[in-house]
Short mmCIF file of C-alpha atoms and ligand atoms in Angstrom, two decimals:
data_model
loop_
_atom_site.label_atom_id
_atom_site.label_comp_id
_atom_site.label_asym_id
_atom_site.label_seq_id
_atom_site.Cartn_x
_atom_site.Cartn_y
_atom_site.Cartn_z
CA MET A 2 15.31 -8.92 -49.94
CA ALA A 3 16.05 -6.81 -52.99
CA ASN A 4 14.91 -8.20 -56.30
CA GLU A 5 16.30 -5.90 -58.98
CA ASN A 6 15.10 -8.21 -61.78
CA THR A 7 11.48 -8.03 -60.71
CA LEU A 8 11.70 -4.25 -60.58
CA GLN A 9 13.21 -4.11 -64.06
CA ASP A 10 10.52 -6.49 -65.36
CA ILE A 11 7.78 -4.32 -63.91
CA ILE A 12 9.29 -1.17 -65.43
CA GLY A 13 9.50 -2.86 -68.83
CA HIS A 14 5.96 -4.18 -68.54
CA CYS A 15 4.61 -0.74 -67.59
CA LYS A 16 6.12 0.78 -70.70
CA GLU A 17 5.09 -2.01 -73.06
CA TYR A 18 1.47 -2.06 -71.90
CA GLY A 19 0.80 1.66 -71.53
CA PHE A 20 0.98 2.10 -67.75
CA VAL A 21 3.98 4.39 -67.23
CA PHE A 22 6.38 6.10 -69.65
CA PRO A 23 9.52 8.11 -68.88
CA SER A 24 8.73 11.82 -69.24
CA SER A 25 9.83 13.45 -72.53
CA GLU A 26 11.20 10.11 -73.61
CA ILE A 27 12.09 11.21 -77.15
CA TYR A 28 14.57 13.62 -75.51
CA ASP A 29 15.99 10.79 -73.39
CA GLY A 30 13.71 11.45 -70.44
CA LEU A 31 13.86 13.76 -67.44
CA GLY A 32 15.25 12.34 -64.20
CA ALA A 33 12.61 10.91 -61.89
CA VAL A 34 9.67 12.35 -63.83
CA TYR A 35 7.14 9.97 -65.38
CA ASP A 36 3.97 10.07 -67.46
CA TYR A 37 1.02 7.73 -67.01
CA GLY A 38 -0.28 6.00 -70.14
CA GLN A 39 -3.78 4.85 -70.97
CA TYR A 40 -4.00 2.03 -68.42
CA GLY A 41 -1.78 3.64 -65.78
CA VAL A 42 -4.01 6.68 -65.65
CA GLU A 43 -7.11 4.51 -65.09
CA LEU A 44 -5.39 2.53 -62.34
CA LYS A 45 -4.17 5.70 -60.65
CA ARG A 46 -7.61 7.31 -60.89
CA ASN A 47 -9.28 4.21 -59.40
CA ILE A 48 -6.89 4.25 -56.44
CA ARG A 49 -7.39 7.98 -55.94
CA ASP A 50 -11.18 7.60 -56.10
CA TYR A 51 -11.11 4.72 -53.64
CA TRP A 52 -9.01 6.70 -51.18
CA TRP A 53 -11.25 9.75 -51.65
CA ARG A 54 -14.41 7.74 -51.00
CA SER A 55 -12.91 6.00 -48.00
CA MET A 56 -12.11 9.42 -46.49
CA THR A 57 -14.91 11.77 -47.49
CA GLN A 58 -17.82 9.40 -48.13
CA MET A 59 -17.17 6.87 -45.36
CA HIS A 60 -16.57 9.54 -42.68
CA ASP A 61 -19.29 12.11 -42.11
CA ASN A 62 -16.75 14.34 -40.38
CA ILE A 63 -14.19 14.45 -43.21
CA VAL A 64 -14.62 16.85 -46.12
CA GLY A 65 -12.53 17.49 -49.22
CA LEU A 66 -10.51 20.43 -50.48
CA ASP A 67 -8.62 21.31 -53.63
CA ALA A 68 -6.10 24.02 -52.82
CA ALA A 69 -3.85 25.63 -55.44
CA ILE A 70 -0.30 24.41 -55.93
CA PHE A 71 1.07 27.97 -55.71
CA MET A 72 0.83 29.49 -52.26
CA HIS A 73 1.97 32.70 -50.65
CA PRO A 74 5.75 32.40 -50.07
CA THR A 75 5.34 33.11 -46.36
CA VAL A 76 3.43 29.82 -46.02
CA TRP A 77 6.72 27.97 -46.46
CA LYS A 78 8.58 30.20 -44.03
CA ALA A 79 5.86 29.63 -41.43
CA SER A 80 5.73 25.88 -42.02
CA GLY A 81 9.48 25.58 -41.56
CA HIS A 82 10.12 24.26 -45.06
CA VAL A 83 12.40 27.15 -46.08
CA ASP A 84 14.68 26.45 -43.11
CA ASN A 85 14.18 22.77 -42.45
CA PHE A 86 12.99 20.90 -45.53
CA SER A 87 16.32 19.47 -46.32
CA ASP A 88 18.18 16.20 -46.23
CA PRO A 89 21.77 15.61 -45.13
CA MET A 90 23.86 15.10 -48.26
CA ILE A 91 27.41 14.16 -48.97
CA ASP A 92 29.37 14.58 -52.23
CA ASN A 93 32.09 12.37 -53.56
CA LYS A 94 34.95 14.71 -54.51
CA ASP A 95 36.18 12.49 -57.35
CA SER A 96 32.93 11.64 -59.15
CA LYS A 97 31.13 14.86 -58.01
CA LYS A 98 28.15 12.64 -57.34
CA ARG A 99 25.86 13.69 -54.50
CA TYR A 100 24.21 11.19 -52.16
CA ARG A 101 21.59 11.37 -49.47
CA VAL A 102 23.47 10.12 -46.43
CA ASP A 103 20.73 7.70 -45.37
CA HIS A 104 20.53 6.22 -48.87
CA LEU A 105 24.30 5.78 -49.05
CA VAL A 106 24.38 3.91 -45.75
CA GLU A 107 21.26 1.86 -46.56
CA GLY A 108 22.81 0.79 -49.87
CA PHE A 109 26.01 -0.22 -48.08
CA VAL A 110 24.31 -2.38 -45.42
CA GLU A 111 22.46 -4.44 -48.05
CA ASN A 112 25.63 -6.50 -48.39
CA LEU A 113 26.20 -6.98 -44.64
CA ASP A 114 24.80 -9.74 -42.50
CA GLN A 115 21.57 -8.85 -40.71
CA GLU A 116 23.07 -8.19 -37.27
CA LYS A 117 25.76 -5.84 -38.54
CA ALA A 118 23.28 -4.14 -40.86
CA ASP A 119 20.81 -3.51 -38.02
CA ALA A 120 23.56 -2.12 -35.79
CA MET A 121 24.76 0.25 -38.46
CA ILE A 122 21.26 1.50 -39.30
CA ALA A 123 20.65 2.08 -35.60
CA SER A 124 23.86 4.16 -35.30
CA MET A 125 22.92 6.14 -38.40
CA GLU A 126 19.43 6.87 -37.10
CA ALA A 127 20.83 8.04 -33.76
CA LEU A 128 23.28 10.37 -35.54
CA LEU A 129 20.51 11.69 -37.83
CA ALA A 130 18.29 12.26 -34.81
CA ALA A 131 21.04 14.31 -33.18
CA ASP A 132 21.86 16.22 -36.42
CA ASP A 133 25.41 15.00 -35.84
CA PHE A 134 26.86 15.63 -39.32
CA ALA A 135 30.47 15.08 -38.30
CA GLY A 136 29.44 11.75 -36.76
CA LEU A 137 27.68 10.75 -39.99
CA LYS A 138 30.76 11.52 -42.03
CA LYS A 139 32.88 9.50 -39.62
CA LEU A 140 30.45 6.58 -39.89
CA ILE A 141 30.83 6.63 -43.68
CA GLU A 142 34.63 6.94 -43.55
CA ASP A 143 35.17 4.40 -40.77
CA ASN A 144 33.21 1.82 -42.76
CA HIS A 145 35.05 2.68 -45.98
CA ILE A 146 31.78 3.29 -47.80
CA LYS A 147 32.68 3.97 -51.41
CA CYS A 148 31.06 6.01 -54.16
CA ALA A 149 29.52 3.64 -56.71
CA VAL A 150 30.84 5.78 -59.57
CA SER A 151 34.42 6.67 -58.59
CA GLY A 152 34.98 3.77 -56.22
CA THR A 153 36.73 6.11 -53.75
CA CYS A 154 36.07 7.22 -50.17
CA ASN A 155 37.01 10.83 -50.88
CA TRP A 156 33.99 12.58 -49.29
CA THR A 157 33.04 16.19 -48.58
CA ASP A 158 31.47 17.19 -45.26
CA VAL A 159 27.82 16.33 -44.74
CA ARG A 160 25.56 19.30 -45.60
CA GLN A 161 21.86 20.08 -45.71
CA PHE A 162 20.22 20.56 -49.11
CA ASN A 163 16.77 22.14 -49.51
CA LEU A 164 14.36 20.07 -51.58
CA MET A 165 11.90 22.77 -52.66
CA PHE A 166 11.62 23.95 -56.26
CA ALA A 167 11.29 27.70 -56.63
CA THR A 168 9.99 29.69 -59.56
CA GLU A 169 9.07 33.30 -60.32
CA PHE A 170 5.61 34.68 -60.03
CA GLY A 171 4.16 37.40 -62.26
CA ALA A 172 5.88 39.36 -64.99
CA VAL A 173 7.54 42.09 -62.93
CA ALA A 174 11.29 41.72 -62.83
CA SER A 175 12.80 42.88 -59.59
CA ASP A 176 16.38 43.52 -58.51
CA ASN A 177 15.80 41.19 -55.64
CA PRO A 178 14.91 37.76 -57.07
CA ASP A 179 13.35 36.78 -53.74
CA ASP A 180 10.56 39.36 -54.25
CA ASN A 181 8.74 37.29 -56.86
CA LYS A 182 9.81 33.89 -55.63
CA VAL A 183 7.17 31.23 -55.14
CA TYR A 184 7.65 27.58 -54.38
CA LEU A 185 6.06 24.55 -55.91
CA ARG A 186 4.44 22.94 -52.88
CA PRO A 187 6.48 20.04 -51.45
CA GLU A 188 3.41 18.68 -49.65
CA THR A 189 -0.32 19.26 -50.01
CA ALA A 190 -0.87 19.66 -46.27
CA GLN A 191 -0.24 23.41 -46.05
CA GLY A 192 -3.19 24.14 -48.36
CA ILE A 193 -5.34 22.45 -45.74
CA PHE A 194 -3.83 24.31 -42.79
CA VAL A 195 -4.30 27.76 -44.28
CA ASN A 196 -7.92 26.90 -45.17
CA PHE A 197 -8.67 25.28 -41.85
CA LEU A 198 -11.01 28.03 -40.61
CA ASN A 199 -12.62 28.61 -44.03
CA VAL A 200 -13.70 24.98 -44.12
CA GLN A 201 -14.56 24.76 -40.42
CA LYS A 202 -16.80 27.84 -40.52
CA SER A 203 -18.43 27.36 -43.92
CA GLY A 204 -19.02 23.65 -43.23
CA ARG A 205 -19.97 24.20 -39.55
CA MET A 206 -17.51 21.43 -38.72
CA LYS A 207 -17.14 20.31 -35.11
CA ILE A 208 -13.91 18.93 -33.71
CA PRO A 209 -12.82 16.20 -34.30
CA PHE A 210 -13.03 16.63 -38.07
CA GLY A 211 -10.82 16.09 -41.07
CA ILE A 212 -9.98 17.73 -44.40
CA ALA A 213 -8.81 15.51 -47.25
CA GLN A 214 -6.96 16.51 -50.38
CA THR A 215 -5.22 14.87 -53.30
CA GLY A 216 -2.81 16.67 -55.59
CA LYS A 217 0.64 17.19 -57.00
CA ALA A 218 3.68 17.85 -54.83
CA PHE A 219 7.22 18.60 -55.96
CA ARG A 220 10.55 17.76 -54.36
CA ASN A 221 13.97 18.20 -55.84
CA GLU A 222 15.04 14.75 -54.71
CA ILE A 223 18.78 14.31 -54.98
CA VAL A 224 18.92 10.63 -55.37
CA ALA A 225 15.88 9.81 -57.41
CA ARG A 226 15.67 6.10 -58.00
CA GLY A 227 13.24 3.24 -57.84
CA PHE A 228 10.99 4.16 -60.78
CA ILE A 229 7.78 5.86 -59.56
CA PHE A 230 8.78 5.18 -55.95
CA ARG A 231 10.76 8.42 -55.72
CA MET A 232 9.84 11.13 -58.19
CA ARG A 233 10.45 14.85 -58.43
CA GLU A 234 6.83 15.49 -59.34
CA PHE A 235 4.35 13.20 -57.63
CA GLU A 236 0.90 13.06 -56.17
CA GLN A 237 -0.08 12.86 -52.54
CA MET A 238 -3.33 11.91 -50.83
CA GLU A 239 -3.39 13.60 -47.46
CA MET A 240 -5.90 13.98 -44.67
CA GLN A 241 -5.45 16.34 -41.74
CA PHE A 242 -7.57 15.45 -38.74
CA PHE A 243 -8.14 18.29 -36.27
CA VAL A 244 -8.50 17.19 -32.66
CA ARG A 245 -8.75 18.60 -29.16
CA PRO A 246 -5.27 19.05 -27.57
CA GLY A 247 -4.48 16.10 -25.34
CA THR A 248 -6.44 13.62 -27.48
CA GLN A 249 -3.80 13.34 -30.21
CA LYS A 250 -2.35 10.05 -28.95
CA GLN A 251 -5.73 8.35 -29.10
CA TRP A 252 -6.38 9.69 -32.61
CA TYR A 253 -2.88 8.82 -33.78
CA GLU A 254 -3.49 5.19 -32.75
CA TYR A 255 -6.93 5.28 -34.38
CA TRP A 256 -5.57 6.47 -37.73
CA LYS A 257 -2.63 4.08 -37.67
CA GLU A 258 -5.07 1.19 -37.40
CA ALA A 259 -7.63 2.66 -39.82
CA ARG A 260 -4.99 3.21 -42.49
CA MET A 261 -3.62 -0.31 -42.08
CA GLN A 262 -7.16 -1.65 -42.55
CA TRP A 263 -7.43 0.40 -45.76
CA HIS A 264 -4.24 -1.20 -47.04
CA LEU A 265 -5.53 -4.67 -46.22
CA SER A 266 -8.77 -3.87 -48.09
CA LEU A 267 -6.63 -3.76 -51.24
CA GLY A 268 -6.32 -7.51 -50.87
CA ILE A 269 -2.66 -7.38 -49.78
CA SER A 270 -1.52 -9.81 -47.09
CA PRO A 271 -0.65 -8.38 -43.61
CA ALA A 272 2.76 -10.08 -43.93
CA LYS A 273 3.64 -7.58 -46.67
CA TYR A 274 3.27 -4.60 -44.31
CA LYS A 275 4.98 -3.30 -41.24
CA PHE A 276 4.96 -0.16 -39.16
CA HIS A 277 8.19 1.72 -38.71
CA ASP A 278 8.18 4.20 -35.83
CA HIS A 279 10.29 7.30 -36.41
CA LEU A 280 13.21 7.88 -34.08
CA LYS A 281 14.08 11.18 -35.71
CA LEU A 282 10.92 13.24 -35.72
CA ALA A 283 10.27 16.00 -38.24
CA HIS A 284 10.30 19.50 -36.80
CA TYR A 285 6.51 19.52 -36.45
CA ALA A 286 5.79 16.05 -35.03
CA ASP A 287 5.43 14.48 -31.57
CA MET A 288 4.71 10.94 -32.87
CA ALA A 289 5.18 9.53 -36.35
CA CYS A 290 5.38 6.22 -38.14
CA ASP A 291 5.59 4.89 -41.65
CA ILE A 292 3.51 2.12 -43.11
CA GLU A 293 6.04 0.09 -45.06
CA TYR A 294 5.30 -2.33 -47.86
CA ASP A 295 7.57 -5.11 -49.06
CA PHE A 296 8.48 -3.67 -52.50
CA PRO A 297 10.79 -5.58 -54.88
CA MET A 298 13.57 -3.40 -53.33
CA GLY A 299 12.59 -4.50 -49.79
CA PHE A 300 10.39 -2.88 -47.12
CA LYS A 301 9.93 0.84 -47.86
CA GLU A 302 7.56 3.60 -46.81
CA VAL A 303 4.32 3.94 -48.69
CA GLU A 304 2.42 6.08 -46.18
CA GLY A 305 3.17 8.23 -43.14
CA VAL A 306 0.94 8.77 -40.11
CA HIS A 307 2.06 11.84 -38.20
CA SER A 308 0.92 13.58 -35.08
CA ARG A 309 1.77 17.16 -36.09
CA THR A 310 0.77 18.83 -32.80
CA ASP A 311 -0.47 22.43 -33.14
CA PHE A 312 2.81 23.39 -34.84
CA ASP A 313 1.50 24.37 -38.28
CA LEU A 314 -1.58 26.29 -37.14
CA THR A 315 0.40 28.09 -34.44
CA GLN A 316 3.06 29.07 -36.95
CA HIS A 317 0.46 30.35 -39.42
CA GLN A 318 -1.22 32.33 -36.66
CA GLU A 319 2.10 33.91 -35.80
CA PHE A 320 3.20 34.70 -39.36
CA SER A 321 -0.20 35.82 -40.69
CA LYS A 322 -1.31 37.57 -37.49
CA LYS A 323 -4.72 35.94 -38.04
CA LYS A 324 -6.30 33.87 -35.30
CA MET A 325 -6.30 30.14 -36.07
CA GLN A 326 -8.39 29.23 -33.04
CA TYR A 327 -11.45 27.10 -32.78
CA PHE A 328 -14.21 27.60 -30.22
CA ASP A 329 -15.18 24.32 -28.59
CA ALA A 330 -18.58 24.60 -26.89
CA ASP A 331 -18.49 21.08 -25.47
CA ILE A 332 -18.31 20.84 -21.71
CA ASP A 333 -15.07 19.70 -20.13
CA PRO A 334 -16.18 17.13 -17.51
CA GLU A 335 -13.26 18.12 -15.27
CA THR A 336 -14.08 21.82 -15.03
CA GLY A 337 -17.79 21.75 -15.90
CA LYS A 338 -17.12 24.60 -18.34
CA ALA A 339 -16.84 24.73 -22.13
CA PHE A 340 -13.44 23.75 -23.53
CA GLY A 341 -13.44 27.21 -25.12
CA ASN A 342 -10.87 28.61 -27.57
CA TYR A 343 -7.82 26.67 -28.60
CA ILE A 344 -5.60 25.86 -31.56
CA PRO A 345 -6.41 22.26 -32.52
CA TYR A 346 -3.86 19.49 -32.72
CA VAL A 347 -3.51 17.62 -35.99
CA VAL A 348 -3.05 13.97 -36.84
CA GLU A 349 -2.33 13.44 -40.53
CA THR A 350 -2.27 10.51 -42.85
CA SER A 351 -0.14 11.07 -45.93
CA ILE A 352 0.14 8.53 -48.71
CA GLY A 353 1.88 8.82 -52.06
CA LEU A 354 -0.45 7.97 -54.94
CA ASP A 355 2.40 6.97 -57.26
CA ARG A 356 3.93 4.79 -54.55
CA THR A 357 0.56 3.14 -54.10
CA VAL A 358 0.40 2.51 -57.86
CA MET A 359 3.84 0.95 -57.61
CA MET A 360 2.77 -1.12 -54.61
CA LEU A 361 -0.24 -2.45 -56.51
CA LEU A 362 1.85 -3.19 -59.59
CA SER A 363 4.45 -5.02 -57.46
CA GLU A 364 1.70 -7.01 -55.79
CA ALA A 365 -0.22 -7.78 -58.98
CA TYR A 366 2.63 -8.61 -61.36
CA GLN A 367 3.04 -12.37 -61.80
CA ILE A 368 4.59 -14.66 -64.33
CA GLU A 369 2.95 -18.06 -64.42
CA ASP A 370 4.62 -21.02 -66.04
CA LEU A 371 1.97 -22.78 -68.14
CA SER A 372 4.47 -24.74 -70.21
CA THR A 373 3.56 -28.15 -71.53
CA GLU A 374 5.89 -30.83 -72.88
CA GLU A 375 5.36 -29.47 -76.38
CA LYS A 376 5.54 -25.78 -75.73
CA LYS A 377 7.14 -23.28 -73.35
CA ASP A 378 4.53 -20.81 -72.17
CA ASP A 379 4.79 -18.02 -69.61
CA ARG A 380 1.65 -16.07 -68.77
CA VAL A 381 2.25 -12.49 -67.58
CA VAL A 382 -0.72 -11.37 -65.54
CA LEU A 383 -1.56 -8.38 -63.37
CA LYS A 384 -3.81 -9.66 -60.60
CA PHE A 385 -5.34 -6.36 -59.52
CA PRO A 386 -8.40 -6.40 -57.31
CA ALA A 387 -11.28 -6.00 -59.80
CA PHE A 388 -12.40 -2.65 -58.34
CA LEU A 389 -9.01 -1.10 -59.14
CA ALA A 390 -8.35 -2.74 -62.51
CA PRO A 391 -8.09 -0.26 -65.42
CA ILE A 392 -10.52 -2.29 -67.55
CA LYS A 393 -13.20 -4.41 -65.91
CA LEU A 394 -14.60 -6.30 -68.87
CA ALA A 395 -13.31 -7.19 -72.33
CA VAL A 396 -15.88 -8.19 -74.94
CA PHE A 397 -14.80 -10.42 -77.83
CA PRO A 398 -16.94 -11.53 -80.74
CA LEU A 399 -15.41 -14.83 -81.88
CA THR A 400 -15.45 -13.65 -85.50
CA LYS A 401 -15.96 -10.36 -87.29
CA LYS A 402 -19.06 -11.59 -89.08
CA ASP A 403 -22.34 -13.53 -88.73
CA GLY A 404 -23.88 -10.85 -86.52
CA LEU A 405 -21.51 -11.55 -83.59
CA PRO A 406 -20.05 -8.00 -83.43
CA GLU A 407 -23.62 -6.65 -83.21
CA ILE A 408 -24.37 -8.80 -80.16
CA ALA A 409 -21.02 -7.81 -78.62
CA ASN A 410 -21.80 -4.14 -79.19
CA GLU A 411 -25.16 -4.49 -77.49
CA LEU A 412 -23.37 -5.86 -74.44
CA MET A 413 -20.83 -3.02 -74.63
CA ASN A 414 -23.66 -0.48 -74.71
CA GLU A 415 -25.28 -2.05 -71.68
CA CYS A 416 -22.09 -2.15 -69.60
CA ARG A 417 -20.17 0.95 -70.76
CA PRO A 418 -22.07 3.45 -68.59
CA LEU A 419 -21.37 1.38 -65.48
CA PHE A 420 -17.71 0.41 -65.77
CA LYS A 421 -14.81 0.58 -68.20
CA CYS A 422 -15.05 -1.96 -71.02
CA PHE A 423 -12.81 -2.89 -73.91
CA TYR A 424 -13.89 -4.26 -77.29
CA GLU A 425 -11.70 -6.31 -79.60
CA GLU A 426 -12.36 -8.52 -82.61
CA LYS A 427 -8.83 -9.08 -83.91
CA ASP A 428 -6.64 -12.21 -83.40
CA ALA A 429 -7.33 -15.60 -81.86
CA ILE A 430 -9.29 -15.60 -78.60
CA GLY A 431 -6.30 -17.03 -76.68
CA LYS A 432 -4.14 -14.10 -77.74
CA ARG A 433 -6.84 -11.62 -76.82
CA TYR A 434 -7.13 -13.22 -73.36
CA ARG A 435 -3.39 -12.88 -72.79
CA ARG A 436 -3.37 -9.22 -73.74
CA GLN A 437 -6.09 -8.57 -71.18
CA ASP A 438 -4.18 -10.62 -68.55
CA ALA A 439 -1.21 -8.34 -69.11
CA ILE A 440 -3.23 -5.24 -68.22
CA GLY A 441 -5.16 -6.95 -65.41
CA THR A 442 -8.70 -7.18 -66.84
CA PRO A 443 -10.63 -9.48 -64.48
CA PHE A 444 -13.27 -10.66 -66.98
CA CYS A 445 -13.36 -11.47 -70.69
CA VAL A 446 -16.54 -12.46 -72.47
CA THR A 447 -16.65 -14.28 -75.80
CA ILE A 448 -19.67 -14.20 -78.06
CA ASP A 449 -19.82 -17.19 -80.39
CA HIS A 450 -22.26 -18.72 -82.85
CA GLN A 451 -24.04 -20.64 -80.10
CA THR A 452 -24.86 -17.29 -78.44
CA LYS A 453 -27.27 -16.59 -81.29
CA GLU A 454 -29.17 -19.78 -80.41
CA ASP A 455 -29.27 -19.67 -76.62
CA ASN A 456 -28.16 -16.15 -75.51
CA MET A 457 -25.32 -17.71 -73.52
CA VAL A 458 -21.71 -16.45 -73.59
CA THR A 459 -18.38 -17.70 -72.27
CA ILE A 460 -17.04 -15.66 -69.37
CA ARG A 461 -13.38 -16.20 -68.59
CA HIS A 462 -11.93 -15.35 -65.17
CA ARG A 463 -8.46 -13.81 -65.21
CA ASP A 464 -6.93 -15.42 -62.11
CA SER A 465 -8.23 -18.97 -62.39
CA MET A 466 -8.51 -18.87 -66.22
CA GLN A 467 -11.77 -20.80 -65.64
CA GLN A 468 -14.39 -20.40 -68.32
CA GLU A 469 -18.12 -20.81 -67.84
CA ARG A 470 -21.25 -20.38 -69.90
CA VAL A 471 -23.60 -17.75 -68.50
CA PRO A 472 -26.65 -15.92 -69.89
CA ILE A 473 -25.57 -12.73 -71.63
CA SER A 474 -28.08 -10.86 -69.49
CA GLU A 475 -26.09 -11.88 -66.38
CA VAL A 476 -22.70 -10.49 -67.47
CA LYS A 477 -23.31 -6.97 -66.19
CA ASN A 478 -24.33 -8.25 -62.73
CA ILE A 479 -21.37 -10.62 -62.47
CA VAL A 480 -18.94 -7.77 -63.12
CA MET A 481 -20.81 -5.31 -60.88
CA HIS A 482 -20.73 -7.78 -57.98
CA SER A 483 -16.96 -8.08 -58.22
CA LEU A 484 -16.35 -4.34 -57.91
CA GLN A 485 -16.53 -4.09 -54.12
CA PRO A 486 -13.34 -3.47 -52.16
CA LEU A 487 -12.03 -6.64 -50.54
P1 ATP B 25 10.91 9.46 -47.98
O1 ATP B 25 11.49 9.20 -46.62
O2 ATP B 25 10.70 8.22 -48.79
O3 ATP B 25 11.60 10.56 -48.72
P2 ATP B 25 9.05 11.17 -46.68
O4 ATP B 25 9.04 10.59 -45.30
O5 ATP B 25 9.81 12.38 -46.96
O6 ATP B 25 9.43 10.02 -47.74
P3 ATP B 25 6.46 12.30 -46.46
O7 ATP B 25 6.94 13.67 -46.43
O8 ATP B 25 5.96 11.67 -45.19
O9 ATP B 25 7.56 11.35 -47.15
O10 ATP B 25 5.36 12.19 -47.61
C1 ATP B 25 4.22 11.36 -47.51
C2 ATP B 25 4.17 10.35 -48.63
O11 ATP B 25 4.38 10.97 -49.89
C3 ATP B 25 5.23 9.27 -48.53
O12 ATP B 25 4.83 8.24 -47.67
C4 ATP B 25 5.34 8.80 -49.96
O13 ATP B 25 4.34 7.81 -50.23
C5 ATP B 25 5.02 10.04 -50.75
N1 ATP B 25 6.27 10.61 -51.28
C6 ATP B 25 7.15 11.40 -50.64
N2 ATP B 25 8.17 11.75 -51.44
C7 ATP B 25 7.92 11.15 -52.63
C8 ATP B 25 8.60 11.13 -53.88
N3 ATP B 25 9.73 11.81 -54.06
N4 ATP B 25 8.06 10.41 -54.91
C9 ATP B 25 6.90 9.73 -54.74
N5 ATP B 25 6.22 9.73 -53.58
C10 ATP B 25 6.71 10.42 -52.54
#
């Protein structure tokens, strides 16, 4: 269940060791916006690259795209985001604090026993599915759910609140502010939909095929909490897979399984994951589930797999008056004729990059008690899989003299082009090891006086803390061998 201390420890650790900083911190930060520091940015990039490779390199029928963040305003009318991209909210009249209804109820049930909690979540989901706002308000009032700030049950009606950020485009001022209005995209998917035929034709893609994209998305989240779990500016990694109508169920099951396998390849135990099927489907979906991970705050969504039907492409065809059809020359065994023209169905996988960073931090962060009778000693270590670790190898000359830094630099020069290395000659070796543990570096190598005699170095393994003597010429291979996904 919830472990607020672990979350606070991770947040503190991220700041202290250069993973994540609050945005504009010297001005007291900006709500739910964060900056990635020197190690955070490497970790994030490694995850993004791994996802990208697993989509575009490991599937011959998936190609990449990098669409602009700004899009024609009609895109968001067609996609339904202008009308539907909203969450039911409720305000406390005394504190003026606004809550997402589902978050308010979820927070409340944390203190109930499991049976009561499950029953209440089930009622809430049924009411959400039916858009029954009066029922939701009654649920909150009947259970005397209080505002955490005012401590009262004095609630407004439940209302919808649109989550898109809008801004103005171009320099021309107009009397009607809507004329120049553009939105910051709340999901990357629409860039893929509007380019579907560009990619299909220029790449001569045959259905089934996918288009993958990573990039920023923006949502004016009302209740932004949980560190980089829920941000107002975040990054998504999405893949839209275009399929023949009628085959979407089969592909939905395929991608559910394939995405779970990807998660397990991060070295995370299956017990830390579960699927959560959606009862309330988004306006575009006919099947949808979340992949949930057991965060310090409990099981929460890290990725969504959605069967989006032909909703988006049909809408864009209607609003743009441009055909969004694909010609399928394959023969339908039932009719003996080509499948012909149709608007494809889409199965998408959509994962938050920042949430994945947070998942990996939650998984990797450990405090090990290495105390002896003489001395209390806690080791803080980030046990990332080596292929995702920000730094792969740290190189330490034992001293700053006697030619040891020169040998260390030779090793750095050999390894630097292949993976990220870190060089340090200050402080005792033990201290240097601990600093690398704290940022998750899987290997440290120490060059000592003996190295000059026999070309052997000490390699120290982060997780076991085992040390072994190996030829210096072997170090590069040892690290390279560890860089495969699990
Ligand atoms: P939630 O229910 O948590 O608001 P969602 O169901 O709205 O998420 P999707 O629209 O399916 O999320 O977006 C796909 C993925 O994008 C999510 O699984 C999540 O990893 C990520 N994501 C969505 N909103 C945010 C956010 N505000 N901050 C960070 N990541 C997010």
